[in-house]
Amino acid sequence: MNPGAYVHVPFCAHRCAYCSFVALEGRSEEKEYFEGVEREIRSRAAEAVGVLRDFDSVYFGGGTPSYVDASRLRGVLSNLEEVFGFSSDTEVTAEANPDDLTPAGLLDLRALGVNRLSVGVQSLVDAELSPLERRHDAAGARRAVWDAVKAFGNVSADLMIGVPGQTRETLRGSLDGLLEAGVSHLSAYLLEIEKAPKLVALKRSRPGLFADDDEMADRWLELDEHLSAAGLPRYEISNWARPGFESRHNLKYWTLTPVLGFGVAAHSFDGTRRSANTGSLAEYLRRTRDGLSPVVTSEENGEGSDLLRKKEGVMLGLRLAGGVPSCSFEEIRRSLPAAEASRIEDAFLAGLLESVEGPGAGGLAGERRVRLTRRGVLLSNEVFSLFL
Ligand SMILES: C[S@@+](CC[C@H](N)C(=O)[O-])C[C@H]1O[C@@H](n2cnc3c(N)ncnc32)[C@H](O)[C@@H]1O
Ligand code: SF4
């Protein structure tokens, strides 16, 4: 896989009740921000040597990339192409909010070179959308996804499990609405409310609207079964796709493929080092305007330790439905102290991990792989803690 680029777009029309991403209401600083991103891209031209060339994925995430003027995204793409080069079939994804996907909005996104949309739907039930403070209603979201599929073909939708008022039936209804519209990819996240004071307050006053952990797990299991049966098997803990429609960009994060991040709060991995840009928009604007780097932390992957690096590779690979090659897994197990190795054995005995015959390189049968079981996916944090 070639490297990719992530570009953060920190503007939204309205701040949703549950969101903890780096995103501001309004876009008054849009022009200045994209000038900063352009300067950041140009300042990193020295990295465009050796392997960090010929990007085959660009991901505009947010915030709400569909909310800003399309010419801004076009400018970023042409800067990236000029500095780093693109491969012949670069996947260009933009996250989008349903209300921006008017016929004109869709045309603009296509014309600038976006070829994959990731639409934040969250739910197709009005009573569930309103406590989330989404701008769209269910009918608007449904229409937007149908139109997006018609215009792009390659469309993903985000849903959340456990939104206030959701039941298994309404979740199933939201899923069916998206499948009928023809999405080829779906991301489903368990709602987290710890950093969302409005939802914490709602849960205190109306606890019955919220699912407990067991109910969340059951909803996840049903969703997983339903999507597999509909021809979108799970390929990562939170992602399902029709075969061939997996997100090329997101696969890079789980296979330790370099991704350079641009913009406020963006993270980069260049193959050996991980770095993070400042999470403050004011600071990002100031630094890029003054010709300073926006990077605030940088460390060698695995802090230079070969074992830590390999552990990280296995932990990330276990997120994938295909898991990791047995040989990499066993190498780590052998290098662990006896007590830690036996906790891994316990995870197999408890049915959280399994060893299976899987397709090897080029799809050849015979290579053994270790992967999370479905129960293991639900307790994945417990399994990952074995590798920390
Ligand atoms: C960067 S965000 C949103 C993209 C776009 N701005 C939107 O709202 O449609 C990507 C996805 O993360 C998920 N997400 C955001 N906050 C979450 C939370 N507190 N708990 C679970 N999932 C969350 C949502 O499904 C969201 O669509
Ligand atoms: S969920 Fe999306 S639209 Fe809502 S505040 Fe977060 S990034 Fe913005």
Short mmCIF file of C-alpha atoms and ligand atoms in Angstrom, two decimals, residues 6 8 11-12 16 18-21 59 61-66 95-98 118-122 134 136 158-161 187-196 199, ligand 1:
data_model
loop_
_atom_site.label_atom_id
_atom_site.label_comp_id
_atom_site.label_asym_id
_atom_site.label_seq_id
_atom_site.Cartn_x
_atom_site.Cartn_y
_atom_site.Cartn_z
CA TYR A 6 -5.38 12.95 6.30
CA HIS A 8 -8.64 17.83 9.21
CA PHE A 11 -15.66 23.63 11.00
CA CYS A 12 -19.30 22.63 11.58
CA CYS A 16 -23.78 18.14 17.99
CA TYR A 18 -22.36 14.09 21.64
CA CYS A 19 -19.29 15.19 19.71
CA SER A 20 -15.81 15.56 21.13
CA PHE A 21 -13.92 16.05 17.89
CA TYR A 59 -9.13 11.57 3.65
CA GLY A 61 -12.18 14.36 8.06
CA GLY A 62 -13.72 16.65 10.54
CA GLY A 63 -15.48 18.57 11.58
CA THR A 64 -17.50 18.71 8.43
CA PRO A 65 -15.54 18.85 5.16
CA SER A 66 -18.78 19.14 3.15
CA GLU A 95 -16.83 13.13 5.43
CA ALA A 96 -20.17 14.81 4.80
CA ASN A 97 -23.25 15.87 6.70
CA PRO A 98 -26.58 15.00 5.06
CA SER A 118 -18.65 9.07 4.26
CA VAL A 119 -22.01 10.39 5.39
CA GLY A 120 -22.73 10.97 9.10
CA VAL A 121 -26.27 9.64 9.44
CA GLN A 122 -26.22 8.38 13.06
CA ARG A 134 -28.26 16.83 14.43
CA HIS A 136 -30.97 16.86 9.60
CA ASP A 158 -21.94 6.26 10.00
CA LEU A 159 -24.45 4.98 12.54
CA MET A 160 -24.25 5.01 16.32
CA ILE A 161 -25.34 2.18 18.59
CA SER A 187 -19.23 2.31 10.22
CA ALA A 188 -21.07 1.74 13.50
CA TYR A 189 -19.79 3.17 16.76
CA LEU A 190 -20.97 2.60 20.32
CA LEU A 191 -22.15 5.98 21.59
CA GLU A 192 -19.76 7.47 24.14
CA ILE A 193 -21.19 10.19 26.34
CA GLU A 194 -18.43 10.82 28.92
CA LYS A 195 -17.33 14.03 27.18
CA ALA A 196 -20.87 15.14 26.32
CA LEU A 199 -26.15 13.66 27.23
C1 LIG B 1 -15.70 13.15 12.61
S1 LIG B 1 -17.22 12.48 13.04
C2 LIG B 1 -18.38 13.19 11.99
C3 LIG B 1 -18.41 13.51 10.59
C4 LIG B 1 -19.50 14.52 10.23
N1 LIG B 1 -19.16 15.79 10.73
C5 LIG B 1 -20.84 14.16 10.79
O1 LIG B 1 -21.15 14.52 11.92
O2 LIG B 1 -21.63 13.57 10.09
C6 LIG B 1 -17.19 10.81 12.51
C7 LIG B 1 -18.17 9.92 13.22
O3 LIG B 1 -17.79 9.64 14.56
C8 LIG B 1 -18.90 9.18 15.28
N2 LIG B 1 -18.92 9.82 16.60
C9 LIG B 1 -18.73 11.11 16.88
N3 LIG B 1 -18.86 11.33 18.22
C10 LIG B 1 -19.13 10.12 18.79
C11 LIG B 1 -19.40 9.67 20.12
N4 LIG B 1 -19.42 10.52 21.15
N5 LIG B 1 -19.64 8.35 20.32
C12 LIG B 1 -19.63 7.48 19.28
N6 LIG B 1 -19.40 7.86 18.01
C13 LIG B 1 -19.16 9.16 17.76
C14 LIG B 1 -20.15 9.57 14.48
O4 LIG B 1 -20.77 8.43 13.96
C15 LIG B 1 -19.58 10.44 13.38
O5 LIG B 1 -20.31 10.35 12.20
#
